[in-house]
Amino acid sequence: MTLRPALKPHRRPASRPARAPAPRTGSSPTGGASRRTAARRHRGTDRRPRFALAVTAVFFALLYLPIGVVVLFSFNSQKSLTVFKDFSLRWYSAFFQDEVLLDSLGMSLQVSFVAMAGSLILGVALALGLVRCRSRLGSLAGLVMLVPLITPEIVTGVAAMLLFKGMGITLSTGTVMLAEITFSISYVTIILRSRIAALNPEVEEAAMDLGATRWQALRLVTLPALFPSILASAVLVFALVFDDFVLAYFTTGVDPQPLSVRIYSAIRFGVQPTINAVGTLMLVGSIGLIALALFIPRLFGRRGGLDLLSGK
């Protein structure tokens, strides 16, 4: 007789209790209150600070309104500096016919070009040395290089004048060039140092492995990679030196004088409308040069000059 195992009775799985539908947010008074609170908080974070905007507007008005007045009255047909009548290029024509101002303009351009070339040569060498030197002396030199940037320019101008006087050097165009070169080296070094630090040193080492000398690797590999930053530094230094007044005032001779110093000497006897025209031309030229210096690296697919200045 064969015994079959007893079959277990089939049990149905217990049915789960049905979940109550979640109450809608809008139908619950608590949910509606939380939504209104969150909306108020969101509006509070997105609310514009009116006081900060007002202070910013007043600041820019005080900063740029006088410049706007100078530009406006440079096109005045009358000699008046308070009443504007008609638009005219009379004072621009008078500037280009003034031999004294043209001589000063020529000197400013000469000083700017020489200072640009001298600061580039020394700045590139200093930036390479600061990046490649890994000793305490290099770190100390990097800190000393920043001193001209944080020192008031009037202190630098007085120090340069006392140095030239103490060495028996007569103040002239040459002293202005030396002072501007010394002052501009720091700007070139800061821009180029960040770019050199971002270069891959293995590229230069590979060039030397292929038979190039260290000088050839620097000339054929490193300097072409630095060309956009060098060009941006050159334009920026030219703009800074061309507009500089404090350092040029303390280191210039009697004649000829830089254009900025000549303008200061002229306004002591009263502001002439021609000065408004000169100031407008200098403003436009400086803005154009600085904008060109900031965006030249982007034309080569590199970081902008503003990022280089900030070290980003």
XYZ file of C-alpha atoms in Angstrom:
312
model
C 0.000 0.000 0.000
C 1.582 3.242 -1.084
C 1.299 6.224 1.175
C 1.027 9.613 -0.512
C 2.250 12.678 1.272
C -0.520 14.774 2.560
C -1.034 17.802 0.449
C -0.909 21.098 2.210
C -4.010 23.147 1.808
C -3.612 25.996 -0.657
C -3.797 29.342 1.059
C -4.511 32.563 -0.694
C -2.122 35.404 0.092
C -3.590 37.854 2.425
C -4.761 40.871 0.586
C -2.963 44.089 1.503
C -5.084 46.882 2.783
C -5.700 49.490 0.169
C -3.770 52.722 0.676
C -5.732 55.819 1.128
C -5.104 58.330 -1.679
C -2.656 61.068 -0.727
C -4.433 64.295 -0.077
C -3.844 67.013 -2.588
C -1.743 69.907 -1.516
C -4.337 72.408 -2.424
C -7.085 70.592 -0.565
C -5.171 70.528 2.744
C -4.994 73.777 4.712
C -1.555 72.775 6.042
C -0.197 72.090 2.530
C -1.533 75.384 1.210
C 0.105 77.301 4.026
C 3.454 75.613 3.394
C 3.260 76.468 -0.302
C 2.513 80.102 0.441
C 5.402 80.247 2.925
C 7.811 78.741 0.395
C 6.640 81.211 -2.259
C 7.201 84.144 0.076
C 10.692 82.901 0.890
C 11.469 82.499 -2.808
C 10.296 86.019 -3.517
C 12.410 87.258 -0.611
C 15.581 85.676 -1.985
C 14.904 86.980 -5.505
C 14.085 90.477 -4.324
C 16.585 93.010 -5.643
C 18.415 95.035 -3.001
C 17.153 98.482 -3.887
C 19.528 100.281 -1.541
C 22.558 98.517 -3.052
C 21.366 99.341 -6.555
C 20.895 102.987 -5.603
C 24.375 103.206 -4.084
C 25.867 101.569 -7.188
C 24.061 104.007 -9.474
C 25.264 107.017 -7.451
C 28.825 105.665 -7.476
C 28.960 105.233 -11.245
C 27.301 108.611 -11.761
C 29.924 110.388 -9.653
C 32.687 108.424 -11.367
C 31.699 108.808 -15.006
C 29.564 111.927 -15.142
C 32.580 114.318 -15.068
C 34.205 112.278 -17.834
C 31.019 112.498 -19.854
C 30.972 116.282 -19.411
C 34.563 116.533 -20.676
C 33.712 114.443 -23.742
C 30.563 116.466 -24.419
C 32.217 119.883 -24.200
C 35.102 118.749 -26.400
C 32.551 118.980 -29.259
C 31.280 122.421 -28.225
C 31.411 125.054 -30.912
C 31.924 127.814 -28.323
C 34.817 128.400 -25.957
C 32.494 128.235 -22.986
C 32.880 125.326 -20.562
C 29.418 125.752 -19.069
C 27.100 126.427 -22.025
C 26.884 123.927 -24.868
C 25.655 125.334 -28.166
C 26.392 123.178 -31.232
C 28.483 120.151 -32.126
C 31.800 121.035 -33.718
C 35.317 119.610 -34.256
C 36.873 123.013 -33.699
C 38.973 122.056 -30.667
C 40.218 118.819 -32.203
C 41.480 120.839 -35.145
C 43.115 123.294 -32.736
C 44.899 120.428 -30.987
C 46.421 119.078 -34.204
C 47.658 122.593 -35.014
C 49.307 123.152 -31.613
C 53.025 122.334 -31.967
C 53.660 122.241 -28.208
C 50.964 119.655 -27.584
C 52.065 117.658 -30.612
C 55.644 117.578 -29.309
C 54.362 116.339 -25.963
C 52.285 113.697 -27.739
C 55.356 112.534 -29.645
C 57.350 112.259 -26.426
C 54.586 110.260 -24.736
C 54.481 107.838 -27.649
C 58.267 107.506 -27.615
C 58.381 106.836 -23.882
C 55.532 104.322 -24.172
C 57.216 102.319 -26.920
C 60.584 102.229 -25.145
C 59.003 101.313 -21.797
C 56.961 98.602 -23.499
C 60.016 97.032 -25.142
C 62.224 97.264 -22.047
C 59.606 95.913 -19.643
C 58.812 93.019 -21.991
C 62.428 91.881 -22.222
C 63.023 92.084 -18.482
C 59.539 90.867 -17.553
C 59.747 87.716 -19.686
C 63.153 86.848 -18.213
C 61.929 87.508 -14.660
C 58.750 85.462 -15.149
C 60.729 82.495 -16.494
C 63.139 82.702 -13.587
C 60.392 82.911 -10.970
C 58.535 79.899 -12.364
C 61.597 77.712 -12.949
C 63.321 78.623 -9.687
C 62.043 76.419 -6.847
C 64.147 77.828 -4.017
C 63.414 80.236 -1.196
C 65.262 82.933 -3.115
C 62.746 82.595 -5.951
C 59.816 82.946 -3.551
C 61.414 86.032 -2.013
C 61.989 87.528 -5.473
C 58.321 86.907 -6.297
C 57.262 88.881 -3.220
C 59.672 91.716 -4.012
C 58.273 91.844 -7.545
C 54.828 92.685 -6.136
C 56.104 95.684 -4.153
C 55.746 98.219 -7.033
C 52.092 97.220 -7.432
C 51.145 97.843 -3.802
C 53.364 100.881 -3.271
C 51.661 104.262 -3.877
C 52.858 105.645 -7.172
C 53.734 108.985 -5.641
C 56.218 107.194 -3.369
C 57.758 105.486 -6.391
C 57.973 108.808 -8.231
C 59.646 110.640 -5.357
C 62.070 107.742 -4.834
C 63.004 107.724 -8.529
C 63.548 111.496 -8.526
C 65.768 111.334 -5.427
C 67.739 108.467 -6.962
C 68.419 110.376 -10.170
C 69.272 113.551 -8.257
C 71.598 111.664 -5.912
C 73.441 110.071 -8.840
C 73.815 113.455 -10.543
C 71.584 112.517 -13.506
C 69.688 115.396 -15.092
C 65.978 114.780 -15.427
C 65.083 114.268 -19.067
C 63.290 111.911 -21.409
C 65.763 109.160 -20.504
C 64.919 109.324 -16.810
C 61.209 109.049 -17.598
C 61.901 105.944 -19.700
C 63.972 104.297 -16.954
C 61.323 105.007 -14.322
C 58.478 103.711 -16.497
C 60.374 100.537 -17.406
C 61.044 99.796 -13.754
C 57.417 100.385 -12.839
C 55.972 98.284 -15.715
C 58.045 95.130 -15.192
C 55.685 93.883 -12.472
C 52.642 93.950 -14.768
C 54.406 91.916 -17.447
C 55.719 89.433 -14.893
C 52.313 88.804 -13.313
C 50.634 88.139 -16.666
C 53.382 85.889 -18.012
C 54.072 83.974 -14.799
C 50.597 82.436 -14.712
C 50.869 81.495 -18.386
C 54.331 79.929 -17.985
C 53.150 77.927 -14.979
C 50.339 76.479 -17.135
C 52.744 75.264 -19.852
C 53.744 71.613 -19.942
C 57.513 71.425 -19.254
C 57.701 68.072 -21.043
C 57.301 69.815 -24.392
C 60.484 71.801 -23.881
C 62.254 68.682 -22.562
C 61.172 66.757 -25.650
C 62.669 69.457 -27.869
C 65.990 69.140 -26.025
C 65.840 65.336 -26.349
C 65.562 65.796 -30.102
C 68.824 67.741 -30.168
C 67.794 71.343 -29.473
C 69.786 73.401 -27.036
C 68.118 75.084 -24.082
C 68.150 78.434 -25.893
C 66.658 76.873 -29.047
C 63.917 75.170 -27.017
C 63.112 78.500 -25.380
C 63.109 80.369 -28.683
C 61.271 77.793 -30.802
C 58.894 76.219 -28.273
C 58.324 78.333 -25.161
C 58.230 81.846 -26.587
C 55.762 81.003 -29.418
C 53.447 79.483 -26.811
C 53.735 82.693 -24.786
C 53.192 85.012 -27.753
C 49.507 85.867 -27.051
C 50.294 86.732 -23.424
C 53.353 88.730 -24.458
C 51.316 90.699 -26.973
C 48.586 91.379 -24.405
C 51.207 92.535 -21.889
C 52.751 94.862 -24.462
C 49.461 96.568 -25.264
C 48.545 96.901 -21.581
C 51.916 98.413 -20.632
C 51.724 100.853 -23.539
C 48.327 102.085 -22.360
C 49.440 102.400 -18.731
C 52.628 104.288 -19.551
C 50.964 106.603 -22.049
C 48.411 107.737 -19.444
C 50.786 107.825 -16.472
C 51.125 111.200 -14.797
C 52.581 110.817 -11.296
C 55.778 108.999 -12.240
C 56.280 111.154 -15.340
C 55.762 114.355 -13.340
C 58.552 113.574 -10.865
C 61.070 112.282 -13.414
C 60.590 114.532 -16.450
C 62.724 117.478 -17.411
C 61.771 120.967 -18.537
C 61.081 120.421 -22.225
C 59.674 118.439 -23.891
C 57.250 117.062 -21.351
C 54.912 114.057 -21.617
C 51.396 114.852 -22.712
C 49.876 114.160 -19.289
C 52.306 116.552 -17.596
C 51.753 119.174 -20.314
C 47.993 119.000 -19.746
C 48.482 119.476 -16.006
C 50.704 122.498 -16.638
C 48.102 123.992 -18.978
C 45.090 123.638 -16.681
C 46.828 125.510 -13.861
C 46.179 128.681 -15.867
C 42.596 127.737 -16.702
C 40.936 124.855 -18.508
C 40.889 125.355 -22.257
C 38.483 123.534 -24.588
C 41.492 122.061 -26.376
C 42.312 120.125 -23.196
C 38.870 118.547 -23.387
C 39.640 117.319 -26.882
C 43.033 115.960 -25.814
C 41.504 114.212 -22.831
C 38.817 112.629 -24.996
C 41.384 111.314 -27.470
C 43.499 109.881 -24.649
C 40.434 108.258 -23.094
C 39.359 106.612 -26.338
C 42.875 105.415 -27.101
C 43.399 103.985 -23.621
C 40.078 102.141 -23.606
C 40.829 100.665 -27.006
C 44.315 99.503 -26.014
C 43.193 97.944 -22.736
C 40.283 96.178 -24.442
C 42.685 94.877 -27.069
C 45.053 93.632 -24.360
C 42.251 91.787 -22.584
C 40.896 90.029 -25.662
C 44.043 89.308 -27.690
C 44.621 85.908 -25.983
C 41.076 84.845 -26.884
C 41.877 85.407 -30.547
C 44.522 82.696 -30.196
C 42.212 80.371 -28.289
C 43.791 81.121 -24.921
C 42.486 82.545 -21.690
C 41.574 86.204 -21.650
C 43.894 88.867 -20.333
C 41.523 89.527 -17.447
C 41.899 85.922 -16.278
C 45.661 86.202 -16.569
C 45.723 89.328 -14.461
C 43.643 87.661 -11.758
C 45.692 84.490 -11.886
C 42.777 82.198 -12.782
